[in-house]
Amino acid sequence: MTEAGEVLDRRRAGVLLHPTSLPGPDPSGNLGPDAYWFVNFLQDAGFGVWQTLPLGPTHEDGSPYQCLSVNAGDPRLISRTLLVQWGWLDAADPAFGDPRLACVAACAGFMSRANGAERAEYDVFLAESADWLEDYALFQALRDAHDGKPWNQWPRGQRDRAPKALSRVRRELGDAIERIRFTQFLFHRQWRLLRTYANERGILLFGDLPIFVSYDSAEVWAQREYFALDEHGCPVTIAGVPPDYFSATGQRWGNPHYRWDRMEGDGFRWWVQRVGTQSKRFDLMRIDHFRGFEAYWEIAADAPTAMEGRWVQAPGDALFRTLQKTLGPRIPLVAEDLGLITPQVEALRQRYGFPGMKVLQFAFDGAPDNPYLPHRHEENGVVYTGTHDNNTSLGWFDGLPEDGRHAVREYLGHPSEPMPWPLIRSALASVARLAVLPLQDVLCLGADHRMNRPGTTHGNWRWRFAWDWFPQDAASRMRHLIRLYGRVPANG
C-alpha cells in the first residue's frame, strides 16, 4: 500500500477530473480509450496526479457522494470498447448499443471464451472481494427486482434479511446475482489496468472516501447494527452541517449516522475493511468531511432543517490509531478539513500526519491571517484553485464584486494575465507539496462548466469535456508552469 509520505515526498501537480466527465458516445465517460488519452495528456503536461471523485455506483441523481455501495464500482464507467478488445463482446451484437445489456452479453462471452488465466483472475477477484461483494450483489439484484425501490420498501423478510427469505432470493435471482458479480469484475479489471498504465507513466491516482454512507446502500441494508436506525430500519439521526458558506440553513445530507460505540466495540472492523479496499485502488485518498471524525453534526431525522442539529463527539483518535495498527503507520489519506475547523480537529489531523486542504477561492476575504492565503500554507498540504463543489475559478472571479476582484489582483501582484492563470500560478507556487487544478481551470472555462452546486439537487454531476476544447499548446503551457514551480515528476 502506498503511504502518504511516498506521494507527498516532493512537489507534484495534479488535475481533478471525475471519469464520468470524460468524452465519448455514452451518457457517461468511462475507463476506455479516452481515459488512456487523458493519462497521456497528464504525462505530456508534466502532471503527476489524477484526482477523481468517489467511484461507487450512484443513485438516479448521479451523486458520487450518495452511492449504492462504498465498496463497489460504478458500472457506468465500464468501457464496451475494451470488452470487445478482450474478445468477450461482439461489436455487432445488438446488446453493444446498451451499456447494461453489453455487460450481460460480456458475461456470456466470458463464460464461453475466457482462457484459463482470465478465469483464474475472476476467481481471485471473487475471493478477495467476498467480504463486500456478496452483500452488494444480493442487494443490487433485489433492488433491480423491485424496480429500484429502496430496501426499506421491500417485503419484510427481504428488508430484514430473514435467512429463509434470502435463501429463496439466492435461488430465484441466482443468474442476476452472478451477472452483478461479473460486472464488478469488469470494473475492477478496467480500473486496475488503467491504474497500471497511469503509474507506469508517473501518474498517481488520488481517490475520494466519503465519511458517510447512503441510507439506500448495500452496507446499511446488510449491516444495520452499525447505523443509527430504529427497529423498522428508519434513520433516527442523520448527517449534515450547520449553516455555512454554502447554505444559510445548513445542509441535511440524509445519511444515517454511525453507531460509533458498536463500531469501536468490533475493533472498527467495518472501517478497516473499507479503507483497505479503497487503498488497493488508489495511491492516495481524500477523506471527505474529516472534521466529522472529531465531532459530527447530528440532526433528528424529522427535523425540517440542519439548523436544529447539535455537535456530538466521535472516536476519531481511536479509529485512526486502529487503522494505523492494521493498515500501516502512514495511511495514504488527505484530510478534507474545510469549513468550521476547531483546534481539536486540527490536532487530530496533525497527530496522524494527514495533509490538509487549502482552497484558493476561500482565501480572499480581506483578512491577512486567512489560512487559505498562499503565505499561510504548509508543505504537508494540498492546495486547490477550487474543488468539485466550487465554481470554476474564472466563474468565481467574474462573479466577485469589483472590490473583491481588486483584492485578488492586489494580493497576486496585479498580474497582467487573464484569470484563471494568476490563480493557477499561485497554486503551483505554493509551498504545499501537491497542487491540484480542476480540469475546468486548466481549460479556462466559465461558470457554465461547474460540476456541483452544494445544497441543490438538480443538474449536478453531469459535466463533460470535449477534446477540441484543449488549445494546441495546453500541454506545453502547463509543462512550462509545472517546471517553473518545481513540480515536474522525477521521470519528467
Coordinates of N, CA, C and O in Angstrom, one line a residue, residues 82-199:
L82 N -13.4 -1.8 -24.6 CA -12.4 -2.7 -24.0 C -13.0 -4.1 -24.0 O -12.2 -5.1 -24.2
L83 N -14.2 -4.3 -23.7 CA -14.8 -5.6 -23.7 C -14.7 -6.3 -25.1 O -14.5 -7.5 -25.2
V84 N -14.9 -5.5 -26.1 CA -14.7 -6.0 -27.5 C -13.2 -6.4 -27.7 O -12.9 -7.5 -28.2
Q85 N -12.3 -5.5 -27.3 CA -10.9 -5.8 -27.4 C -10.5 -7.1 -26.7 O -9.6 -7.8 -27.1
W86 N -11.1 -7.4 -25.6 CA -10.8 -8.6 -24.8 C -11.4 -9.8 -25.4 O -11.1 -10.9 -24.9
G87 N -12.3 -9.7 -26.4 CA -12.9 -10.8 -27.0 C -14.2 -11.3 -26.3 O -14.6 -12.4 -26.6
W88 N -14.7 -10.6 -25.3 CA -15.9 -11.1 -24.6 C -17.2 -10.5 -25.1 O -18.2 -10.8 -24.6
L89 N -17.1 -9.5 -26.0 CA -18.3 -8.9 -26.6 C -18.1 -8.6 -28.0 O -17.0 -8.2 -28.4
D90 N -19.1 -8.8 -28.8 CA -19.0 -8.6 -30.3 C -19.6 -7.3 -30.6 O -20.8 -7.0 -30.2
A91 N -18.9 -6.4 -31.3 CA -19.4 -5.1 -31.6 C -20.6 -5.1 -32.5 O -21.4 -4.2 -32.5
A92 N -20.8 -6.2 -33.2 CA -22.0 -6.4 -34.0 C -23.2 -6.9 -33.2 O -24.4 -6.9 -33.7
D93 N -23.0 -7.3 -32.0 CA -24.1 -7.8 -31.1 C -25.1 -6.6 -30.8 O -24.6 -5.5 -30.4
P94 N -26.4 -6.8 -31.0 CA -27.3 -5.7 -30.7 C -27.2 -5.2 -29.3 O -27.4 -4.0 -29.0
A95 N -26.7 -6.0 -28.4 CA -26.5 -5.6 -27.0 C -25.4 -4.6 -26.8 O -25.4 -3.8 -25.8
F96 N -24.5 -4.4 -27.8 CA -23.4 -3.5 -27.7 C -23.9 -2.1 -27.5 O -23.3 -1.3 -26.9
G97 N -25.1 -1.8 -28.1 CA -25.6 -0.4 -28.0 C -26.2 0.0 -26.7 O -26.5 1.2 -26.5
D98 N -26.3 -1.0 -25.8 CA -26.9 -0.7 -24.5 C -25.9 -1.1 -23.4 O -25.5 -2.3 -23.3
P99 N -25.4 -0.1 -22.6 CA -24.3 -0.4 -21.6 C -24.7 -1.6 -20.7 O -23.9 -2.4 -20.4
R100 N -25.9 -1.6 -20.3 CA -26.4 -2.7 -19.3 C -26.4 -4.0 -20.0 O -25.9 -5.0 -19.5
L101 N -27.0 -4.1 -21.2 CA -27.1 -5.4 -21.9 C -25.7 -5.8 -22.4 O -25.5 -7.0 -22.5
A102 N -24.8 -4.8 -22.6 CA -23.5 -5.2 -23.1 C -22.7 -6.0 -22.0 O -22.0 -6.9 -22.3
C103 N -22.9 -5.6 -20.7 CA -22.3 -6.3 -19.6 C -22.9 -7.7 -19.5 O -22.1 -8.7 -19.2
V104 N -24.2 -7.9 -19.7 CA -24.8 -9.2 -19.7 C -24.2 -10.1 -20.8 O -23.8 -11.2 -20.6
A105 N -24.1 -9.5 -22.0 CA -23.5 -10.2 -23.2 C -22.0 -10.6 -22.9 O -21.6 -11.6 -23.3
A106 N -21.3 -9.6 -22.3 CA -19.9 -9.9 -22.0 C -19.8 -11.0 -21.0 O -18.8 -11.8 -21.0
C107 N -20.7 -11.1 -20.1 CA -20.7 -12.2 -19.1 C -20.8 -13.5 -19.8 O -20.0 -14.5 -19.5
A108 N -21.8 -13.6 -20.8 CA -21.9 -14.8 -21.5 C -20.7 -15.1 -22.4 O -20.2 -16.3 -22.5
G109 N -20.1 -14.1 -23.0 CA -18.9 -14.2 -23.8 C -17.7 -14.7 -23.0 O -17.0 -15.6 -23.4
F110 N -17.6 -14.2 -21.8 CA -16.5 -14.6 -20.9 C -16.7 -16.1 -20.5 O -15.7 -16.9 -20.6
M111 N -17.9 -16.5 -20.2 CA -18.1 -17.9 -19.7 C -17.8 -18.9 -20.9 O -17.4 -20.0 -20.6
S112 N -18.0 -18.4 -22.1 CA -17.8 -19.4 -23.2 C -16.4 -19.2 -23.9 O -15.9 -20.2 -24.5
R113 N -15.7 -18.0 -23.7 CA -14.5 -17.8 -24.5 C -13.3 -17.5 -23.6 O -12.2 -17.4 -24.1
A114 N -13.4 -17.2 -22.3 CA -12.3 -16.8 -21.5 C -11.3 -17.9 -21.4 O -11.6 -19.1 -21.3
N115 N -10.0 -17.6 -21.4 CA -9.0 -18.6 -21.3 C -8.7 -18.9 -19.8 O -9.3 -18.3 -18.9
G116 N -7.8 -19.8 -19.5 CA -7.6 -20.3 -18.1 C -7.1 -19.1 -17.2 O -7.5 -19.0 -16.1
A117 N -6.2 -18.3 -17.8 CA -5.7 -17.2 -16.9 C -6.7 -16.2 -16.6 O -6.8 -15.7 -15.5
E118 N -7.6 -15.9 -17.5 CA -8.7 -15.0 -17.3 C -9.7 -15.5 -16.3 O -10.2 -14.8 -15.4
R119 N -10.0 -16.8 -16.4 CA -10.9 -17.4 -15.4 C -10.3 -17.4 -14.0 O -11.0 -17.2 -13.0
A120 N -9.0 -17.7 -13.9 CA -8.3 -17.7 -12.6 C -8.3 -16.3 -12.1 O -8.5 -16.1 -10.8
E121 N -8.2 -15.3 -12.9 CA -8.2 -13.9 -12.5 C -9.6 -13.5 -11.9 O -9.7 -12.9 -10.8
Y122 N -10.7 -14.1 -12.5 CA -12.0 -13.9 -12.0 C -12.2 -14.5 -10.6 O -12.7 -14.0 -9.7
D123 N -11.7 -15.7 -10.5 CA -11.7 -16.5 -9.2 C -11.0 -15.7 -8.1 O -11.5 -15.6 -7.0
V124 N -9.9 -15.1 -8.4 CA -9.1 -14.4 -7.4 C -9.9 -13.1 -7.0 O -10.0 -12.8 -5.8
F125 N -10.5 -12.5 -8.0 CA -11.3 -11.3 -7.6 C -12.5 -11.7 -6.7 O -12.7 -11.0 -5.7
L126 N -13.2 -12.8 -7.0 CA -14.3 -13.2 -6.2 C -13.8 -13.5 -4.7 O -14.5 -13.1 -3.8
A127 N -12.7 -14.1 -4.6 CA -12.2 -14.5 -3.3 C -11.7 -13.2 -2.5 O -12.0 -13.1 -1.3
E128 N -11.0 -12.3 -3.2 CA -10.5 -11.1 -2.5 C -11.6 -10.1 -2.2 O -11.4 -9.3 -1.3
S129 N -12.7 -10.2 -2.9 CA -13.8 -9.2 -2.7 C -15.0 -9.7 -1.9 O -16.0 -9.0 -1.8
A130 N -14.9 -11.0 -1.5 CA -16.0 -11.6 -0.9 C -16.6 -10.9 0.3 O -17.8 -10.9 0.6
D131 N -15.8 -10.2 1.1 CA -16.2 -9.5 2.3 C -17.2 -8.4 2.0 O -17.9 -8.0 2.9
W132 N -17.3 -7.9 0.8 CA -18.3 -6.9 0.4 C -19.1 -7.3 -0.8 O -20.3 -6.9 -0.9
L133 N -18.6 -8.1 -1.7 CA -19.2 -8.3 -3.0 C -20.5 -9.1 -2.8 O -21.5 -8.9 -3.5
E134 N -20.6 -10.1 -1.9 CA -21.7 -11.0 -1.8 C -23.0 -10.2 -1.4 O -24.0 -10.3 -1.9
D135 N -22.8 -9.3 -0.4 CA -23.9 -8.5 0.1 C -24.3 -7.5 -1.0 O -25.5 -7.3 -1.2
Y136 N -23.3 -6.9 -1.7 CA -23.7 -6.0 -2.7 C -24.4 -6.6 -3.9 O -25.4 -6.1 -4.4
A137 N -24.0 -7.8 -4.3 CA -24.6 -8.4 -5.5 C -26.1 -8.8 -5.1 O -27.0 -8.7 -5.9
L138 N -26.3 -9.3 -3.9 CA -27.6 -9.7 -3.4 C -28.5 -8.4 -3.3 O -29.7 -8.4 -3.8
F139 N -27.9 -7.3 -2.7 CA -28.7 -6.1 -2.6 C -29.1 -5.5 -4.0 O -30.2 -5.2 -4.2
Q140 N -28.1 -5.5 -4.9 CA -28.4 -4.9 -6.2 C -29.4 -5.8 -7.0 O -30.3 -5.2 -7.7
A141 N -29.3 -7.1 -6.9 CA -30.3 -7.9 -7.6 C -31.7 -7.7 -7.0 O -32.6 -7.7 -7.8
L142 N -31.8 -7.6 -5.7 CA -33.1 -7.3 -5.1 C -33.6 -5.9 -5.5 O -34.8 -5.8 -5.9
R143 N -32.7 -5.0 -5.5 CA -33.2 -3.6 -5.9 C -33.7 -3.6 -7.3 O -34.7 -2.9 -7.6
D144 N -32.9 -4.3 -8.2 CA -33.4 -4.3 -9.6 C -34.7 -5.1 -9.7 O -35.6 -4.6 -10.5
A145 N -34.9 -6.1 -8.9 CA -36.2 -6.9 -9.0 C -37.3 -6.1 -8.5 O -38.5 -6.3 -8.9
H146 N -37.0 -5.1 -7.6 CA -38.1 -4.2 -7.1 C -38.1 -2.9 -7.8 O -38.6 -1.9 -7.2
D147 N -37.7 -2.8 -9.0 CA -37.7 -1.6 -9.9 C -37.1 -0.4 -9.2 O -37.5 0.7 -9.3
G148 N -36.0 -0.6 -8.5 CA -35.2 0.5 -8.0 C -35.7 1.0 -6.7 O -35.2 2.0 -6.2
K149 N -36.7 0.4 -6.0 CA -37.2 0.9 -4.8 C -36.1 0.7 -3.7 O -35.4 -0.3 -3.7
P150 N -36.0 1.6 -2.7 CA -35.0 1.5 -1.6 C -35.4 0.3 -0.8 O -36.5 -0.1 -0.7
W151 N -34.4 -0.2 -0.1 CA -34.5 -1.5 0.6 C -35.6 -1.5 1.7 O -36.2 -2.5 2.1
N152 N -35.9 -0.3 2.3 CA -36.9 -0.2 3.4 C -38.3 -0.4 2.8 O -39.3 -0.5 3.6
Q153 N -38.5 -0.4 1.5 CA -39.8 -0.6 0.9 C -39.9 -2.1 0.3 O -40.9 -2.4 -0.3
W154 N -39.0 -2.9 0.6 CA -39.1 -4.3 0.1 C -40.0 -5.1 1.1 O -40.2 -4.6 2.2
P155 N -40.4 -6.3 0.7 CA -41.1 -7.2 1.6 C -40.3 -7.4 2.9 O -39.1 -7.4 2.9
R156 N -41.0 -7.5 4.0 CA -40.3 -7.5 5.3 C -39.2 -8.6 5.4 O -38.1 -8.2 5.9
G157 N -39.4 -9.8 4.9 CA -38.3 -10.8 5.0 C -37.1 -10.4 4.3 O -36.0 -10.6 4.8
Q158 N -37.2 -9.7 3.1 CA -36.0 -9.3 2.4 C -35.5 -8.0 3.0 O -34.2 -7.9 3.1
R159 N -36.3 -7.1 3.5 CA -35.9 -5.9 4.1 C -35.1 -6.2 5.4 O -34.0 -5.6 5.6
D160 N -35.5 -7.2 6.2 CA -34.9 -7.5 7.4 C -33.9 -8.7 7.3 O -33.5 -9.2 8.4
R161 N -33.6 -9.1 6.1 CA -32.7 -10.2 5.9 C -33.0 -11.5 6.6 O -32.1 -12.1 7.2
A162 N -34.2 -11.9 6.6 CA -34.6 -13.2 7.2 C -33.9 -14.3 6.4 O -34.0 -14.3 5.2
P163 N -33.3 -15.2 7.1 CA -32.5 -16.3 6.4 C -33.3 -17.0 5.3 O -32.8 -17.3 4.2
K164 N -34.5 -17.4 5.6 CA -35.3 -18.1 4.7 C -35.6 -17.3 3.4 O -35.6 -17.8 2.3
A165 N -35.9 -16.0 3.7 CA -36.2 -15.1 2.6 C -35.0 -14.9 1.7 O -35.1 -15.0 0.4
L166 N -33.8 -14.8 2.3 CA -32.6 -14.6 1.5 C -32.2 -15.9 0.7 O -31.7 -15.8 -0.4
S167 N -32.4 -17.0 1.4 CA -32.1 -18.3 0.7 C -33.0 -18.4 -0.6 O -32.5 -18.8 -1.7
R168 N -34.2 -18.0 -0.5 CA -35.1 -18.1 -1.6 C -34.7 -17.1 -2.7 O -34.7 -17.5 -3.9
V169 N -34.3 -15.9 -2.3 CA -33.8 -14.9 -3.3 C -32.6 -15.4 -4.0 O -32.5 -15.3 -5.2
R170 N -31.7 -16.0 -3.3 CA -30.5 -16.5 -3.9 C -30.8 -17.6 -5.0 O -30.1 -17.6 -6.0
R171 N -31.8 -18.4 -4.7 CA -32.2 -19.4 -5.7 C -32.9 -18.7 -6.9 O -32.5 -19.0 -8.1
E172 N -33.8 -17.8 -6.7 CA -34.6 -17.2 -7.7 C -33.8 -16.2 -8.5 O -34.1 -16.1 -9.7
L173 N -32.9 -15.5 -7.9 CA -32.2 -14.5 -8.6 C -30.7 -14.8 -8.8 O -29.8 -14.0 -9.0
G174 N -30.4 -16.1 -8.8 CA -29.0 -16.6 -9.0 C -28.3 -16.1 -10.2 O -27.2 -15.6 -10.1
D175 N -29.0 -16.1 -11.3 CA -28.3 -15.6 -12.6 C -28.0 -14.1 -12.5 O -27.0 -13.6 -12.9
A176 N -29.0 -13.3 -11.9 CA -28.8 -11.9 -11.8 C -27.6 -11.6 -10.8 O -26.8 -10.7 -11.1
I177 N -27.6 -12.3 -9.7 CA -26.5 -12.1 -8.8 C -25.2 -12.4 -9.4 O -24.2 -11.6 -9.2
E178 N -25.1 -13.5 -10.2 CA -23.8 -13.8 -10.9 C -23.4 -12.7 -11.8 O -22.2 -12.3 -11.9
R179 N -24.4 -12.1 -12.6 CA -24.1 -11.1 -13.5 C -23.6 -9.8 -12.8 O -22.7 -9.1 -13.3
I180 N -24.1 -9.5 -11.6 CA -23.7 -8.4 -10.9 C -22.2 -8.6 -10.4 O -21.4 -7.7 -10.4
R181 N -22.0 -9.8 -9.9 CA -20.6 -10.1 -9.5 C -19.6 -9.9 -10.7 O -18.6 -9.3 -10.6
F182 N -20.0 -10.4 -11.9 CA -19.2 -10.3 -13.0 C -19.0 -8.8 -13.5 O -17.9 -8.4 -13.9
T183 N -20.1 -8.0 -13.4 CA -20.0 -6.6 -13.7 C -18.9 -5.9 -12.8 O -18.2 -5.1 -13.3
Q184 N -18.9 -6.3 -11.6 CA -17.9 -5.7 -10.7 C -16.5 -6.2 -11.0 O -15.6 -5.4 -10.9
F185 N -16.4 -7.4 -11.5 CA -15.1 -7.8 -12.0 C -14.6 -7.0 -13.2 O -13.5 -6.6 -13.3
L186 N -15.6 -6.7 -14.1 CA -15.2 -5.9 -15.3 C -14.7 -4.5 -14.8 O -13.7 -4.0 -15.3
F187 N -15.4 -3.9 -13.9 CA -15.0 -2.6 -13.4 C -13.6 -2.7 -12.8 O -12.7 -1.9 -13.0
H188 N -13.4 -3.7 -11.9 CA -12.1 -3.9 -11.2 C -11.0 -4.1 -12.2 O -9.9 -3.5 -12.1
R189 N -11.2 -4.9 -13.2 CA -10.2 -5.2 -14.2 C -9.8 -3.9 -15.0 O -8.6 -3.6 -15.2
Q190 N -10.8 -3.2 -15.4 CA -10.6 -2.0 -16.2 C -9.9 -0.9 -15.4 O -9.0 -0.2 -15.9
W191 N -10.3 -0.8 -14.1 CA -9.6 0.2 -13.3 C -8.2 -0.2 -13.0 O -7.3 0.6 -13.0
R192 N -8.0 -1.5 -12.7 CA -6.6 -2.0 -12.4 C -5.7 -1.7 -13.6 O -4.5 -1.3 -13.4
L193 N -6.1 -2.0 -14.8 CA -5.3 -1.8 -16.0 C -5.0 -0.3 -16.2 O -3.9 0.1 -16.6
L194 N -6.1 0.5 -16.0 CA -5.9 2.0 -16.2 C -4.9 2.5 -15.1 O -4.0 3.3 -15.4
R195 N -5.0 2.0 -13.9 CA -4.1 2.5 -12.9 C -2.6 2.0 -13.2 O -1.7 2.8 -13.0
T196 N -2.5 0.8 -13.7 CA -1.1 0.3 -14.1 C -0.6 1.2 -15.2 O 0.6 1.6 -15.1
Y197 N -1.4 1.5 -16.2 CA -1.0 2.4 -17.3 C -0.5 3.8 -16.8 O 0.5 4.3 -17.2
A198 N -1.3 4.3 -15.9 CA -1.0 5.6 -15.3 C 0.3 5.6 -14.5 O 1.2 6.4 -14.6
N199 N 0.4 4.6 -13.6 CA 1.5 4.5 -12.7 C 2.8 4.3 -13.5 O 3.9 4.9 -13.2

